[in-house]
Coordinates of C-alpha atoms in Angstrom, one line a residue:
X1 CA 41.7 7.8 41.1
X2 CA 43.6 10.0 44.2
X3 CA 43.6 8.2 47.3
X4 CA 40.8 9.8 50.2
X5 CA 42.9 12.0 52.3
X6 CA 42.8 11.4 55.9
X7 CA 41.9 14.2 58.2
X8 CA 44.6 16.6 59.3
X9 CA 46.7 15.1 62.4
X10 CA 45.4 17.2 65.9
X11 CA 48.6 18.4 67.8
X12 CA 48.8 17.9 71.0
X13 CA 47.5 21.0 72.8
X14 CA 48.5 21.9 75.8
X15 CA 45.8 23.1 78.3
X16 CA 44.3 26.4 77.0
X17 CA 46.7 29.4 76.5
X18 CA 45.1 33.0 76.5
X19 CA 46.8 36.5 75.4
X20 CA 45.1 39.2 75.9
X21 CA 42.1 37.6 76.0
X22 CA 42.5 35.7 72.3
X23 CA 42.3 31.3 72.6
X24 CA 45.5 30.3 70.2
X25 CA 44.2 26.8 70.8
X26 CA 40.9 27.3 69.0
X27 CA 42.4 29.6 66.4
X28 CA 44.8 26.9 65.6
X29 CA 42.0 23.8 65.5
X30 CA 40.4 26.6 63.2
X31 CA 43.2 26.4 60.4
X32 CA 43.3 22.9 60.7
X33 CA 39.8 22.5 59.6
X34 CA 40.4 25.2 56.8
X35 CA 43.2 23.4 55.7
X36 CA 41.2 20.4 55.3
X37 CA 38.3 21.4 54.1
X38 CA 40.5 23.1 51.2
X39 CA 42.4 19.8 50.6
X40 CA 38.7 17.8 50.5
X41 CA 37.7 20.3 47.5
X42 CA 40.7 20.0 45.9
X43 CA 40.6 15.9 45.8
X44 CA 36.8 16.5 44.7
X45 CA 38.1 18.5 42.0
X46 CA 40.5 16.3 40.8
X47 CA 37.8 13.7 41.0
X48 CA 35.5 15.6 38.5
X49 CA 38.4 16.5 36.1
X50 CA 39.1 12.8 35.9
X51 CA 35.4 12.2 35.2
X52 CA 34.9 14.9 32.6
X53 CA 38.2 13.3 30.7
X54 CA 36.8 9.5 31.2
X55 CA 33.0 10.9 30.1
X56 CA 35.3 12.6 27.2
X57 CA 37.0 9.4 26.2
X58 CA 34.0 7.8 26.6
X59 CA 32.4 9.8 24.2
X60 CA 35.4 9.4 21.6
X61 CA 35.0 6.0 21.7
X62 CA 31.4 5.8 20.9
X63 CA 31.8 8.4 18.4
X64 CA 34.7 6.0 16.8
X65 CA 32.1 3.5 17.1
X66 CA 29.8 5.3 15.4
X67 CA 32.3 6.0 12.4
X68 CA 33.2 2.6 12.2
X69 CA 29.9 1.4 11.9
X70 CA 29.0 4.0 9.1
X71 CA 31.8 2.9 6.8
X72 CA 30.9 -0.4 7.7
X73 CA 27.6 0.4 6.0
X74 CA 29.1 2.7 3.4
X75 CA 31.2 -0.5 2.4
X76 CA 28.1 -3.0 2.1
X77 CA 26.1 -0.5 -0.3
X78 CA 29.5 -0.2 -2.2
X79 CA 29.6 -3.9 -2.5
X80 CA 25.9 -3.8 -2.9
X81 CA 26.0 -2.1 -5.7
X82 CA 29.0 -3.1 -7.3
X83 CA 27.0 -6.8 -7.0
X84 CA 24.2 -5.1 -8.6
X85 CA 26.4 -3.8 -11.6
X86 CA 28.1 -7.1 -12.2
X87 CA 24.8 -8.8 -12.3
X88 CA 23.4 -6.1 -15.4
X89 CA 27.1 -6.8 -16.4
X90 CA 26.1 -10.6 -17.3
X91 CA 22.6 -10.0 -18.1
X92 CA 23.9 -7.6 -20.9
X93 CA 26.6 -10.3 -22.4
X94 CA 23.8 -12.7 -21.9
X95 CA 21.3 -10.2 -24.5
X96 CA 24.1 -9.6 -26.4
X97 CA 25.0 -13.3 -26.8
X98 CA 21.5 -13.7 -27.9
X99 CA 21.8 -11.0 -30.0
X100 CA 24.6 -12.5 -31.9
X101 CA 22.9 -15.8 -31.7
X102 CA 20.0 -14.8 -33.9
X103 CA 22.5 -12.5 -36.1
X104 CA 24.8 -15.4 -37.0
X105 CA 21.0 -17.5 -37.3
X106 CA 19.8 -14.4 -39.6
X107 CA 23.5 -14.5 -41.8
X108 CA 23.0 -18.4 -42.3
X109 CA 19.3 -17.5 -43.5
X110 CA 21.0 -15.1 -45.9
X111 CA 23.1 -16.7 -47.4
X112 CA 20.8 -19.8 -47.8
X113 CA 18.8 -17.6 -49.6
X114 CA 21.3 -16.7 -51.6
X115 CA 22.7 -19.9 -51.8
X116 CA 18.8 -20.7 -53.1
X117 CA 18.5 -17.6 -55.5
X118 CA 21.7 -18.9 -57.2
X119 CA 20.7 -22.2 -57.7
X120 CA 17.1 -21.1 -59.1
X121 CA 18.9 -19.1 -61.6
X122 CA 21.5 -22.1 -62.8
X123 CA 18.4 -23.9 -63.3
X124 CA 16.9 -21.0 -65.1
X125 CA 19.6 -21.2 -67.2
X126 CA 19.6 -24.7 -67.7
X127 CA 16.4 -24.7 -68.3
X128 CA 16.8 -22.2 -71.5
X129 CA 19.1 -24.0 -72.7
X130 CA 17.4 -27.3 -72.8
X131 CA 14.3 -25.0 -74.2
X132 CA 16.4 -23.4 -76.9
X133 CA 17.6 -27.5 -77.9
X134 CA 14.3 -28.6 -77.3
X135 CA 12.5 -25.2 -79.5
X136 CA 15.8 -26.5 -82.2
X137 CA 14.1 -30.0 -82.4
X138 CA 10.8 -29.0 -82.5
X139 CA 11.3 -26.9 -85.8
X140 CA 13.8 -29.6 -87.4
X141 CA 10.0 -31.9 -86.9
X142 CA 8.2 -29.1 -87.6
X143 CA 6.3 -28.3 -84.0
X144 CA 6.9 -25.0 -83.2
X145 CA 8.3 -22.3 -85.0
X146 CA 8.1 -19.5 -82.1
X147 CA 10.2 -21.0 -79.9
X148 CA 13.3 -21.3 -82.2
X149 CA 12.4 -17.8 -83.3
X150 CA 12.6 -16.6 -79.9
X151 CA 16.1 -19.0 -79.0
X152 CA 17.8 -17.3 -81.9
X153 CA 16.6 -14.2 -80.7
X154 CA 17.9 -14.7 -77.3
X155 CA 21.4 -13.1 -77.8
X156 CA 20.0 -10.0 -79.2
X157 CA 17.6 -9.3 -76.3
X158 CA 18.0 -7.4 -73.2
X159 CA 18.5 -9.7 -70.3
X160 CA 15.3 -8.8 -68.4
X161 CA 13.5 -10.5 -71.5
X162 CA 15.4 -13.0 -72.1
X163 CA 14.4 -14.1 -68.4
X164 CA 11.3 -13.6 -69.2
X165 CA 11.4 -16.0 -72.3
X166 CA 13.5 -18.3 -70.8
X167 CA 10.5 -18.3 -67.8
X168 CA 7.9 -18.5 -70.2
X169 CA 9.2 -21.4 -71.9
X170 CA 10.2 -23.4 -68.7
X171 CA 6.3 -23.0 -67.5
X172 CA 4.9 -23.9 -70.8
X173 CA 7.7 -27.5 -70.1
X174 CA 6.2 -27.7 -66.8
X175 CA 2.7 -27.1 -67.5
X176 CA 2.9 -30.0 -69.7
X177 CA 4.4 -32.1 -67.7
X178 CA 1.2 -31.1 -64.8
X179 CA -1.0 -31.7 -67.5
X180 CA 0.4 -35.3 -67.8
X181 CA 0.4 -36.0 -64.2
X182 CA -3.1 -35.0 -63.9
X183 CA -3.9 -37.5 -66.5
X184 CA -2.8 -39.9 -64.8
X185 CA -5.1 -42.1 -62.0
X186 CA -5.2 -41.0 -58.8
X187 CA -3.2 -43.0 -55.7
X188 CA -4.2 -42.6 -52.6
X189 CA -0.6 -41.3 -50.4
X190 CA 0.6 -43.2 -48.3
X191 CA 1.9 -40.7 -45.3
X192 CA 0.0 -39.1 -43.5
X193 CA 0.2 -35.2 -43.4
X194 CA 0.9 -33.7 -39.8
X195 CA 1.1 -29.9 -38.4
X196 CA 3.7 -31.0 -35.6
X197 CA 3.1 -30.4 -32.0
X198 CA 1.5 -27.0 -30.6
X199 CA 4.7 -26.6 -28.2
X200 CA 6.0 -23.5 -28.7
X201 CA 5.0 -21.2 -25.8
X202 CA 4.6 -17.4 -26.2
X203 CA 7.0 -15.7 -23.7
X204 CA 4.8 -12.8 -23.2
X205 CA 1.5 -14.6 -22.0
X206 CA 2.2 -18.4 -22.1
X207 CA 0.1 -19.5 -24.7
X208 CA 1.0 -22.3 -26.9
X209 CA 1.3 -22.0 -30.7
X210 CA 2.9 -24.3 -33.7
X211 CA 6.3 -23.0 -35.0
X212 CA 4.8 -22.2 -38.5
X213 CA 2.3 -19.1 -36.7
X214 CA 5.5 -17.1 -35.7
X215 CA 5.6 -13.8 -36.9
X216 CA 8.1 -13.4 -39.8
X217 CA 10.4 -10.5 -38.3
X218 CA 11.3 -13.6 -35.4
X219 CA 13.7 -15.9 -35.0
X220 CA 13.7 -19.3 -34.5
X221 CA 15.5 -19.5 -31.1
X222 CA 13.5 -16.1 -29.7
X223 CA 9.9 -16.9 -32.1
X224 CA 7.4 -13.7 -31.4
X225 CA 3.8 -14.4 -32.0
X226 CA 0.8 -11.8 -32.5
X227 CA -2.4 -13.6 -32.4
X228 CA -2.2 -14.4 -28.9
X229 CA -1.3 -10.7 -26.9
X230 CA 0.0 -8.7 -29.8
X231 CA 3.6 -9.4 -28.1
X232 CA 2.6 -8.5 -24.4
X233 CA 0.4 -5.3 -25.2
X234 CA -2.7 -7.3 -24.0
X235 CA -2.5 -8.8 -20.6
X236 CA -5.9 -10.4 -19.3
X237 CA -6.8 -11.4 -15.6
X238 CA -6.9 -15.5 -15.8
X239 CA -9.6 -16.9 -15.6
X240 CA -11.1 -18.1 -12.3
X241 CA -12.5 -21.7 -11.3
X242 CA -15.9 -22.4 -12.3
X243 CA -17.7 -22.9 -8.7
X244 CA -18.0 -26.6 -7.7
X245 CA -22.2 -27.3 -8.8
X246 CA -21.2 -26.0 -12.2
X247 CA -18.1 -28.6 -12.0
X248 CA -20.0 -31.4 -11.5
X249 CA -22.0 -30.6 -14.2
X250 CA -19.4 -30.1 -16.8
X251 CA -17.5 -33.2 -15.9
X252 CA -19.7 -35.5 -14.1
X253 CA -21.1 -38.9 -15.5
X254 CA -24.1 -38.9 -13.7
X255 CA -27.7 -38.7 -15.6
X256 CA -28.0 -34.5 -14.9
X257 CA -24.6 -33.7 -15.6
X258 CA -25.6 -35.7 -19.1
X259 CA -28.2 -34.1 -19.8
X260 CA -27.1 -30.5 -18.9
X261 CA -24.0 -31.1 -21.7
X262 CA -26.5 -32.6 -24.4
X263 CA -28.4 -29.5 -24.0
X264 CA -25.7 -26.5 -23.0
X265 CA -26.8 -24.5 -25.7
X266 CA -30.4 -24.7 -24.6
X267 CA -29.5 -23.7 -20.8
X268 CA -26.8 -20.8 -21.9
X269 CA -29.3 -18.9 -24.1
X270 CA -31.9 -19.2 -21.1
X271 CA -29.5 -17.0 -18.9
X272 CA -27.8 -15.1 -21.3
X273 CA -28.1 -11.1 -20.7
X274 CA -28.4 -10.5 -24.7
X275 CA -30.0 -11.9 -28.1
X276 CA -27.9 -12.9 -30.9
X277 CA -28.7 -10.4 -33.9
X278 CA -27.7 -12.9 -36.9
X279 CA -29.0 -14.3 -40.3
X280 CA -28.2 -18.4 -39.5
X281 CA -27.9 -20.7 -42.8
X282 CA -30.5 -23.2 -41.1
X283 CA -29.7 -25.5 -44.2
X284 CA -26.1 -26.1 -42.5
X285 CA -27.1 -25.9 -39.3
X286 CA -30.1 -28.4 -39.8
X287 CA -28.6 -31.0 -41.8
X288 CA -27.2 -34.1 -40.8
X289 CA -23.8 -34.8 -39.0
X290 CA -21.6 -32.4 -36.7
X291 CA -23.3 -29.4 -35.9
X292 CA -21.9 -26.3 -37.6
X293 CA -22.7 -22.5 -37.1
X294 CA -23.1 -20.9 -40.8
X295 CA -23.7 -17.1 -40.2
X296 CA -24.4 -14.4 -43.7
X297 CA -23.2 -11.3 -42.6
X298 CA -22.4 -9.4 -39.7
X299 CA -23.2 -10.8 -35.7
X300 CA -23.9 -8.6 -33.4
X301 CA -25.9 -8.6 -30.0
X302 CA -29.4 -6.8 -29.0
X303 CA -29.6 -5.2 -25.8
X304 CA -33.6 -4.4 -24.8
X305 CA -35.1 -2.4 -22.7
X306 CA -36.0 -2.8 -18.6
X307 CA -39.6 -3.6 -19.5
X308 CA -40.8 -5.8 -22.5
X309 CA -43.2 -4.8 -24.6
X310 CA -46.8 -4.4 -24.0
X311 CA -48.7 -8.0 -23.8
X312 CA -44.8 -10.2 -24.2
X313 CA -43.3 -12.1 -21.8
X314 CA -39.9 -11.1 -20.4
X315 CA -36.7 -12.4 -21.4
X316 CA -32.9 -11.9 -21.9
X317 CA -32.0 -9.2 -19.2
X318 CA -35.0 -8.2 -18.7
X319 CA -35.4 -11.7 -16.3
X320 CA -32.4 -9.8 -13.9
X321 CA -35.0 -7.3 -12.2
X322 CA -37.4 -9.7 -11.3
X323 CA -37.0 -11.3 -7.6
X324 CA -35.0 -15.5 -7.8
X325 CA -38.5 -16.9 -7.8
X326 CA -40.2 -15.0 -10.6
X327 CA -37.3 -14.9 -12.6
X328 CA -36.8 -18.7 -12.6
X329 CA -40.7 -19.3 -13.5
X330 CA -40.0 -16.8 -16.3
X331 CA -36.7 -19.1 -17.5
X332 CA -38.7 -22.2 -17.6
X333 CA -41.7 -20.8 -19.4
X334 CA -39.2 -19.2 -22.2
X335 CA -37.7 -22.3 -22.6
X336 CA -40.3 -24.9 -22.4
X337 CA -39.8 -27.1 -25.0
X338 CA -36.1 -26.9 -25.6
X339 CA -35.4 -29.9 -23.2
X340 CA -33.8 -28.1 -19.8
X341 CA -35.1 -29.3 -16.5
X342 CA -36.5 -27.1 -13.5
X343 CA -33.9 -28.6 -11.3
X344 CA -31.0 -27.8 -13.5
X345 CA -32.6 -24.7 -14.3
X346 CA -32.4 -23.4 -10.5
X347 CA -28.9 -24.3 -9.6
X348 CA -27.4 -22.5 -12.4
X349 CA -29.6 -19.6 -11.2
X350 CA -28.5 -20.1 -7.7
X351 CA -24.7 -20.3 -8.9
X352 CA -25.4 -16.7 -11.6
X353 CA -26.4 -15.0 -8.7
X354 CA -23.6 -16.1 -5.9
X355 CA -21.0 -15.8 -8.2
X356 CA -21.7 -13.5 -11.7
X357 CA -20.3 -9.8 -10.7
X358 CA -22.8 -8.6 -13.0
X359 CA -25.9 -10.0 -11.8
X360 CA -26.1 -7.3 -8.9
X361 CA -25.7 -4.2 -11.3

């Protein structure tokens, strides 16, 4: 930055000096002020020139700044998505790992099979040949005559009935060897019969299943399964904890939470919005032991109308209209008889209408 320049030096004037009636002294103190002032404007000048090109450099360096910080971002996306594309990169040679997991499982399956097929035909054959010995015997003690008929036979048959001979003759052997077994007294087994743990878990909704209820186009180490979500095409909300009265009624060991389990069925068709349209086998369902449901025919459910009938009691949905207090007189006087408790009775109702969504409607 220039320097302030000091004011012009004065001369040294010597007492006023007049021409013709003109003051050289004051003209000459004139163009030393001009002289300065035109020196002050230059330095200011100057001093804005060096400000534009410091403003200027300024301005580049920012502006580099700015660049740098753009391919600095530029270069993380890059990265970004180069990250992105390696990942998909291993979670494809993961899939196709997998993929040639169950294709090598798939080729051992095959040629198992195979393997199977091959040996169930040797034994065919065996088996013919031990028939057309055995059909040999027979005639030479006078059995069977069709047999050797059809073992001489054989070679002049076309293959598919020879097979079928062959067949027909093995199951003839082995029905009379079942026939022999069956004669004999039963023993009880000794082992026990078991269908494995219900382990395997559905990776569509989470639901456990036994190996054996996989669907057949699976494989073992990726099993599919249908009767849970028809392989993830039904997804349903889960379901929500039961409030904490109803809780202690379910699993408490007190005399009320007792009583409600011995009679559940009682309480759940006194708040149920529908009747059950069904022909019950009362035979089964009377008789002795655990209690079964034996339907004939179809189920469905009845929906009634707003009002009941002339002259008969409300029930079913119909209760829902009715204010708390009439509707829980109504619930014990349908159900007198069946064993449910007033008591009981009111806190389910207090808990339907709190927390059933479709109470309100």
């Amino acid at each position: 930055m220039p320097q302030p320049l000091a004011g012009p030096a004065y001369p040294q004037l010597q007492p006023p000096f007049q021409m013709h009636g003109v003051n050289y002294n004051e003209r000459l103190l004139d163009g030393f002020q001009n002289q300065h002032a035109e020196r002050v404007n230059q330095w200011h000048n100057r001093l804005r020139g060096q400000e534009q090109v410091e403003d200027q450099a300024i301005q580049q360096q920012e502006g580099l700044r700015l660049q740098r910080q753009e391919q600095q971002l530029a270069e993380d996306h890059i990265h970004q998505d180069r990250e992105v594309q390696r990942q998909e990169a291993v979670r494809r040679q993961v899939q196709r790992q997998a993929q040639h997991a169950d294709l090598q499982y798939e080729e051992q399956v095959c040629r198992a099979q195979r393997a199977a097929q091959e040996e169930l035909e040797r034994r065919e054959d065996k088996l013919a040949d031990q028939a057309h010995r055995a059909a040999r015997d027979a005639v030479d003690q006078g059995e069977d005559l069709n047999e050797l008929v059809a073992a001489r036979n054989a070679p002049r048959m076309p293959r598919h009935q020879r097979l079928a001979n062959k067949q027909n003759i093995a199951n003839r052997r082995q029905a009379q060897v079942i026939c022999q077994e069956a004669q004999q007294p039963y023993v009880e087994p000794l082992y026990c019969h078991t269908l494995h743990n219900m382990e395997v878990e559905c990776h569509n909704c989470g639901v456990l299943h036994w190996d054996t209820e996989s669907l057949t186009s699976s494989s073992r180490i990726h099993p599919k399964f249908g009767v849970c979500c028809l392989q993830g095409q039904v997804r349903l909300d889960p379901f929500q904890e039961a409030p904490a009265a109803l809780r202690c009624l379910i699993r408490g060991v007190d005399i009320t939470a007792r009583e409600f389990r011995d009679k559940v069925c009682s309480y759940n068709n006194a708040f149920a919005f529908t009747s059950l349209g069904v022909k019950i086998d009362h035979d089964v369902t009377s008789a002795a032991g655990l209690y079964s449901f034996l339907i004939h025919g179809g189920l469905h459910y009845s929906i009634s109308a707003f009002h009941p009938p002339e002259g008969e009691t409300p029930s079913f949905g119909q209760l829902y209209i009715h204010n708390p207090q009439t509707a829980l007189f109504l619930h014990n006087e349908n159900n007198r008889g069946h064993g449910t408790t007033p008591a009981t009775m009111l806190e389910i109702q207090d808990n339907l209408e709190q927390f059933n969504p479709f109470i309100p409607l």
